[in-house]
Amino acid sequence: MTAAVRIDPATGRKLFATRAAKASDRIAGKGYSVVEDAALTTLPAFPPGATFNAEEQARYRAFKEARRGAADYMPMEGEFARYLDDVYSAEPVPREALTDECEILVVGAGFAGLLLWHKLKDAGFEDVRFCEKGGDVGGTWYWNRYPGIACDVESYSYLPLLEESGYVPSMKFASGFEILEYCQLLAERFGFYDHCLFHTTVEATVWDEASGRWTVTTDRGDAMRARFVILANGILTTPKLARIKGMETFEGESFHTSRWNYDIDLTGKRVGIIGTGATAVQAIPELAKVAGELFVFQRTPSSIDVRDQRATTDEERMTWANEPGWARARRARFARISAGRTALQANDDYLSGKVADFKVRKVHERQLTPEEYVAAQLDSNFRLMEQIRARVDAVVKDPKTAAALKPYYPYGCKRPTFHDEYLPAFNLPHVHLVDTAPSGVREINARGVVHDGVEYPLDVLIYATGFQWMAASTFNMITGVGGVGLADRWAEEGMKTFLGLHTPGYPNLFIVAGPQGGGGSFNFTDAIDTHANYVVWLLETMRERGAAVVDVKREPAEAYARHCREADIASAPLRDCLSYYNGEGKAEPGSLAYYGGSRWRRICADAKATLEPYVFG
Ligand code: NAP
């Protein structure tokens, strides 16, 4: 036995020491900047008289249609597989392959894994093992360490277990580096490290009917057996590249934002960045501070709202120290907000409980039909987007650059972003927006990017081209009852789950925050909290009933899938653009994220009360 695997004398179970060294170097750009200039931290007033009339609707449609078919991505394979290397940790800790059995095996050691561990342990489930691809905990916050990274849901609501850990985030929008360290703090505090196999990628998960066990094989040669498998491996896990002619010929340095290479000094260099999604919006202001020349290759502008970053005040620290349950109450208040922008603007008076509501509620003379409701939403959505577009004009000096930075789609259709230094960066003489709409960058050569016949020579090229959505790669390698692969099943029959957490034919397997998973809010950690609670409830229910196996019946899964489809279609006009949320316009309605609002909780509560949807064995 190596030092990485030892036996706990108290329980006889294996404990691990596989955390890699060097997991949390801090860097200069921390996303901590506080902007004091009120002109940059307030939205301009709504332009009077503007309405979402036929002309504006046609403009939105044209904006979308011009881009249809432009999105072309590829996985990081072959010569691009090097972009996936773990640049953050020392070499994997050597250990023997494991062929033993545990009760619960969880894939992933991000917030979902950490929360599951905390709740499972509390409920008396201790024989739990985690497999994590990275060298330390953190998940998204382990991999994403680009300069400027920060959460953009307020950290007091976003970070779970604040009271339990006694931690108070230093900023309203904590930097990703602080969040990674918070994950490490939780892991240390709650004894997580002993249970986790780091640098271990699950390759296949196969159900054995006879023994009622899953066999989980990994890239470290393990073939472990587990009664339960919980997939907690994220929703934006696998990075992707834009497929661009000649990209393999580029002779400068290049990397993807989720594997930021700090060995490359960007100071004074000619840097190019492809993509202007949520990641690029946070990274570009920091890049602008160091690069000699910065070229931003944009296909579609993001909506850039006010961030209003600030430090946690002494008064808040004192109040919370004397207010048991403050974080739980704040998260619960946050979860009541159903409008994305209102949630993300995070009104402190409401969230801290000083005022009872976050807005004055409009009283309609009669209940609106669903169509009227959507039309009213689109109207107010348009007003907000007008303010966001007016902000671009107010900040960006060059009119051509300002015009290119204005988004024409409903707010929230692409991930809304928040920043007070992004737009001003385009006023700097060395920062250049290269508008590649509608096709995007199509050519790269040995020296740099070529667009519209112009060559942009670069020393470093950064791909901010995002991640596969709701497609954690493990999903492709799960084989359930009768040898049927989960990916094949979903491809043939369409996405069918119950509550997003189970699929019939895959007993004792749960998916946290996967496709069709509801019960959350604009705060992502709410969904994983709700899902973790559900899994623990079901395991406790099985323990009480003496059940060894649980599957879900087909009928409730079919009904739930129909509901997901209908909810997606009903609210689709609010997301009428091309984005990863709707598979660039190609996804089957209801097959990705959940849009059914509070209905999930009602279906879940019924299931818990009646146990009707389940087959226990
Ligand atoms: P993303 O939103 O998928 O952005 C990818 C970008 O690449 C888009 O701007 C896309 O343009 C562009 N692109 C692709 N191919 C191109 C080409 N050939 N030429 C030019 N541009 C091209 O990815 P991301 O920014 O990494 O963000 C992913 C998600 O992670 C976010 O939506 C968010 O959910 C999460 N995130 C959260 C935070 C936070 O909470 N703080 C921060 C970062 C990320 P099109 O729009 O035209 O397709």
XYZ file of C-alpha atoms in Angstrom, residues 89-477:
389
model
C -1.075 21.092 -9.975
C 2.075 19.102 -9.539
C 2.145 15.586 -11.000
C -0.572 13.211 -9.787
C 0.223 11.521 -6.480
C 1.211 7.911 -7.282
C -1.118 5.265 -5.902
C -2.196 1.695 -6.527
C -5.319 0.929 -8.560
C -8.396 0.258 -6.431
C -10.699 -2.682 -6.990
C -12.658 -2.598 -3.739
C -16.197 -1.521 -2.907
C -17.733 1.539 -1.289
C -21.321 2.425 -0.585
C -21.540 5.756 -2.414
C -19.243 6.964 -5.179
C -19.511 10.608 -6.212
C -18.017 11.958 -9.424
C -16.718 15.495 -8.886
C -15.271 17.534 -6.011
C -16.688 20.953 -6.785
C -19.357 22.633 -4.681
C -21.795 19.789 -5.457
C -19.340 17.166 -4.176
C -18.464 19.227 -1.093
C -22.116 19.845 -0.228
C -23.001 16.195 -0.773
C -20.231 15.140 1.570
C -21.402 17.536 4.271
C -25.009 16.368 4.048
C -24.261 12.657 3.657
C -21.958 12.705 6.667
C -24.611 14.495 8.726
C -27.099 11.801 7.749
C -24.713 9.060 8.844
C -23.438 7.936 5.442
C -19.680 7.721 5.884
C -18.614 5.150 3.291
C -18.436 7.748 0.560
C -15.716 8.081 -2.072
C -15.128 10.905 -4.541
C -13.350 10.809 -7.901
C -12.076 14.138 -9.176
C -10.286 14.870 -12.445
C -8.381 17.856 -10.994
C -5.625 17.873 -8.400
C -7.714 19.592 -5.709
C -11.289 20.546 -4.832
C -13.181 23.452 -6.401
C -14.482 22.122 -9.726
C -15.198 25.168 -11.872
C -13.141 27.286 -9.464
C -10.235 24.866 -9.724
C -10.086 25.015 -13.512
C -11.053 28.615 -14.150
C -8.306 30.902 -12.870
C -8.170 33.586 -15.495
C -7.229 37.059 -14.274
C -10.331 38.933 -13.138
C -12.331 35.824 -12.274
C -15.085 36.413 -9.727
C -18.529 35.068 -9.018
C -21.281 37.273 -10.307
C -23.956 36.057 -7.957
C -23.261 37.900 -4.695
C -20.894 35.779 -2.654
C -22.907 36.027 0.608
C -25.686 34.067 -1.110
C -23.543 32.058 -3.517
C -21.085 30.429 -1.126
C -22.672 27.527 0.745
C -22.003 26.627 4.395
C -20.890 30.101 5.479
C -22.277 29.761 9.001
C -21.009 26.204 9.345
C -17.507 27.311 8.372
C -17.593 30.703 10.111
C -16.345 32.376 6.942
C -17.268 35.803 5.583
C -16.276 36.582 1.968
C -14.086 39.647 1.609
C -16.000 41.172 -1.320
C -19.575 41.243 -2.524
C -18.399 39.403 -5.665
C -15.579 37.242 -4.358
C -12.679 36.517 -6.666
C -12.359 33.004 -8.045
C -9.107 32.631 -6.107
C -10.877 33.368 -2.841
C -13.637 30.910 -3.794
C -11.112 28.176 -4.586
C -9.497 28.730 -1.201
C -12.930 28.635 0.422
C -13.528 25.233 -1.196
C -10.198 24.081 0.262
C -11.208 25.427 3.669
C -14.489 23.463 3.534
C -12.650 20.320 2.445
C -10.185 20.612 5.317
C -12.796 21.566 7.910
C -15.122 18.670 7.072
C -12.562 15.915 6.464
C -13.224 15.711 2.741
C -9.663 15.158 1.546
C -9.485 11.704 3.142
C -12.306 10.566 0.906
C -11.252 11.913 -2.456
C -9.202 10.392 -5.254
C -7.758 13.380 -7.114
C -6.379 13.253 -10.628
C -8.804 10.431 -11.248
C -11.117 10.616 -14.237
C -14.061 8.247 -14.346
C -14.144 6.539 -17.720
C -17.068 4.134 -17.456
C -19.891 3.351 -15.033
C -21.590 -0.002 -15.617
C -24.551 -1.501 -13.747
C -24.376 -5.139 -12.707
C -27.885 -6.473 -12.275
C -26.878 -9.601 -10.359
C -24.987 -7.846 -7.576
C -26.947 -4.588 -7.656
C -23.691 -2.647 -7.889
C -22.109 -0.155 -10.261
C -18.583 -0.802 -11.467
C -16.697 2.447 -11.926
C -13.509 2.360 -13.961
C -11.044 5.243 -14.141
C -7.984 6.432 -16.025
C -5.888 5.318 -13.012
C -6.726 1.659 -13.608
C -9.349 1.495 -10.833
C -12.361 -0.800 -11.106
C -14.320 0.103 -7.980
C -17.760 -1.134 -7.068
C -20.403 1.067 -5.499
C -24.042 0.675 -4.512
C -24.809 4.253 -5.436
C -23.244 6.603 -7.951
C -23.867 10.335 -7.858
C -22.789 12.426 -10.823
C -21.790 15.811 -9.493
C -19.498 16.747 -12.331
C -20.901 20.067 -13.387
C -22.827 21.714 -16.181
C -20.052 23.571 -17.993
C -17.296 21.060 -17.433
C -15.744 20.274 -20.789
C -14.052 23.199 -22.537
C -14.537 23.564 -26.269
C -12.704 25.320 -29.073
C -14.065 27.227 -32.024
C -13.171 25.289 -35.173
C -11.080 27.734 -37.188
C -9.161 27.085 -40.397
C -5.400 27.065 -39.801
C -5.546 27.155 -35.986
C -2.975 24.350 -35.790
C -0.454 26.464 -37.720
C -0.273 29.334 -35.200
C 3.334 29.644 -34.013
C 2.773 31.851 -30.976
C 1.570 30.701 -27.557
C -2.077 29.733 -27.136
C -4.411 28.348 -24.470
C -8.065 28.165 -23.392
C -9.293 30.389 -20.559
C -10.029 27.361 -18.363
C -6.344 26.344 -18.331
C -4.727 29.759 -17.931
C -1.027 29.488 -18.519
C 0.667 31.812 -16.026
C 4.071 30.690 -17.263
C 3.500 32.979 -20.225
C 4.204 36.569 -19.252
C 1.731 38.744 -21.135
C 3.398 42.009 -20.177
C 3.871 44.173 -23.252
C 2.823 41.354 -25.594
C 0.426 41.379 -28.555
C -2.459 39.381 -27.158
C -5.592 38.216 -28.990
C -8.712 36.820 -27.333
C -11.474 35.049 -29.261
C -14.922 35.246 -27.668
C -16.754 37.817 -25.566
C -18.891 35.693 -23.213
C -18.950 35.929 -19.404
C -15.353 34.723 -19.103
C -13.878 37.195 -21.586
C -15.840 40.068 -20.029
C -14.069 39.473 -16.719
C -10.650 38.727 -18.225
C -10.403 41.575 -20.771
C -10.127 44.467 -18.255
C -7.239 42.630 -16.566
C -5.575 41.754 -19.872
C -5.824 45.412 -20.868
C -3.756 46.298 -17.791
C -0.753 44.238 -18.914
C -0.832 43.572 -22.665
C 1.093 45.797 -25.074
C -1.699 45.479 -27.657
C -4.978 43.674 -27.027
C -7.199 42.476 -29.887
C -10.680 41.334 -28.895
C -12.289 39.196 -31.605
C -16.030 39.479 -31.077
C -18.857 37.728 -32.910
C -21.737 38.651 -30.587
C -21.560 41.263 -27.827
C -22.594 40.343 -24.286
C -24.987 42.536 -22.300
C -22.745 44.450 -19.897
C -24.663 45.514 -16.812
C -23.470 47.383 -13.725
C -21.495 45.322 -11.214
C -20.912 47.766 -8.360
C -18.284 45.658 -6.628
C -17.547 46.506 -3.008
C -15.724 45.195 0.022
C -17.630 43.560 2.847
C -18.138 46.228 5.490
C -17.110 46.021 9.150
C -20.741 46.640 10.032
C -21.799 43.575 8.027
C -19.175 41.438 9.721
C -20.331 42.564 13.162
C -24.012 42.121 12.359
C -23.523 38.638 10.959
C -21.317 37.567 13.858
C -24.318 38.244 16.117
C -27.008 36.866 13.838
C -27.114 33.069 13.791
C -28.576 31.779 10.521
C -27.824 35.016 8.633
C -26.441 33.310 5.522
C -29.223 30.742 5.280
C -31.812 33.516 5.601
C -30.047 35.592 2.978
C -29.862 32.672 0.530
C -33.557 31.994 1.091
C -34.425 35.631 0.354
C -32.231 35.548 -2.729
C -34.025 32.413 -3.965
C -37.377 34.240 -3.855
C -36.282 36.596 -6.616
C -37.455 35.226 -9.927
C -36.146 37.945 -12.243
C -32.525 37.391 -13.197
C -31.353 40.969 -13.156
C -33.056 41.807 -9.878
C -31.426 38.760 -8.346
C -28.011 39.538 -9.663
C -28.142 43.209 -8.709
C -28.542 41.885 -5.173
C -30.297 44.661 -3.291
C -28.585 44.681 0.108
C -31.516 46.138 2.010
C -33.777 43.316 0.912
C -31.203 40.539 1.153
C -30.163 41.562 4.642
C -33.812 41.640 5.733
C -33.998 45.417 6.290
C -36.917 45.735 3.860
C -39.565 43.096 3.277
C -39.539 42.905 -0.498
C -37.184 43.534 -3.386
C -39.658 45.443 -5.513
C -43.044 47.087 -5.564
C -45.246 44.396 -7.057
C -47.376 45.379 -10.008
C -51.061 44.625 -9.487
C -52.859 43.643 -12.694
C -56.616 44.142 -13.013
C -56.992 40.509 -14.021
C -54.715 37.506 -14.281
C -52.665 37.729 -17.486
C -52.775 34.874 -19.986
C -49.407 33.151 -20.476
C -49.045 34.956 -23.836
C -49.820 38.346 -22.275
C -47.383 37.586 -19.503
C -44.595 36.792 -21.979
C -45.412 39.957 -23.996
C -45.258 42.096 -20.821
C -41.953 40.469 -19.890
C -40.532 41.134 -23.355
C -41.545 44.781 -23.062
C -39.776 45.344 -19.755
C -36.883 43.259 -21.009
C -36.557 45.586 -24.013
C -36.518 48.635 -21.737
C -33.653 47.172 -19.740
C -31.722 46.273 -22.900
C -32.184 49.856 -24.119
C -30.523 51.056 -20.908
C -27.719 48.560 -21.381
C -27.232 49.742 -24.963
C -27.359 53.385 -23.812
C -24.614 52.559 -21.316
C -22.346 51.504 -24.195
C -22.872 54.875 -25.904
C -22.329 56.721 -22.644
C -19.003 55.013 -21.930
C -17.352 54.026 -25.220
C -15.954 57.029 -27.079
C -15.462 55.643 -30.597
C -18.946 55.420 -32.222
C -18.040 52.463 -34.465
C -16.733 50.439 -31.520
C -19.779 51.434 -29.450
C -22.160 50.313 -32.205
C -20.455 46.920 -32.402
C -20.637 46.452 -28.617
C -24.456 46.741 -28.499
C -26.392 43.494 -28.098
C -29.783 43.078 -29.805
C -31.516 40.153 -28.131
C -33.646 39.720 -25.035
C -31.836 40.198 -21.742
C -30.923 36.803 -20.289
C -31.007 35.048 -23.636
C -27.255 34.775 -23.369
C -25.628 34.767 -19.945
C -25.984 38.362 -18.666
C -22.677 39.852 -17.574
C -21.755 42.583 -15.084
C -18.678 44.760 -15.194
C -17.677 48.361 -14.625
C -14.242 48.196 -16.275
C -15.038 46.243 -19.433
C -16.564 48.998 -21.561
C -14.009 51.644 -20.483
C -11.209 49.268 -21.581
C -12.209 49.926 -25.195
C -11.290 53.603 -24.761
C -7.642 52.655 -24.183
C -5.423 53.245 -27.205
C -3.909 49.744 -27.137
C -7.252 47.856 -26.884
C -8.912 47.077 -30.212
C -12.311 45.535 -30.805
C -12.303 43.459 -33.991
C -15.925 42.975 -34.958
C -16.145 39.587 -36.692
C -19.952 39.497 -36.857
C -21.811 37.577 -38.042
C -19.512 34.669 -38.945
C -16.835 34.981 -36.280
C -13.133 34.343 -36.751
C -12.671 31.977 -39.697
C -8.937 31.990 -40.274
C -5.747 31.750 -38.265
C -2.243 31.530 -39.723
C 1.273 31.121 -38.331
C 1.384 34.788 -37.235
C -2.087 35.420 -35.890
C -5.738 35.943 -36.795
C -6.869 36.975 -40.258
C -10.223 38.681 -40.650
C -11.714 40.478 -43.641
C -8.335 40.337 -45.372
C -6.539 42.003 -42.436
C -3.861 40.090 -40.527
C -3.579 40.677 -36.771
C -0.107 39.425 -35.720
C -0.132 38.026 -32.177
C 2.331 36.677 -29.617
C -0.401 34.970 -27.603
C -3.861 33.789 -28.632
C -6.444 33.035 -25.940
C -9.563 31.000 -26.656
C -12.488 32.266 -24.543
C -14.777 29.967 -26.480
C -16.671 28.346 -23.623
C -17.758 24.878 -22.591
C -20.110 22.091 -23.581
C -23.412 22.782 -21.834
C -25.061 20.060 -19.746
C -22.909 17.361 -21.289
C -20.502 16.218 -18.601
C -18.528 13.658 -20.501
C -19.176 10.870 -18.029
C -22.760 10.824 -19.256
C -21.492 9.157 -22.405
C -20.081 6.185 -20.584
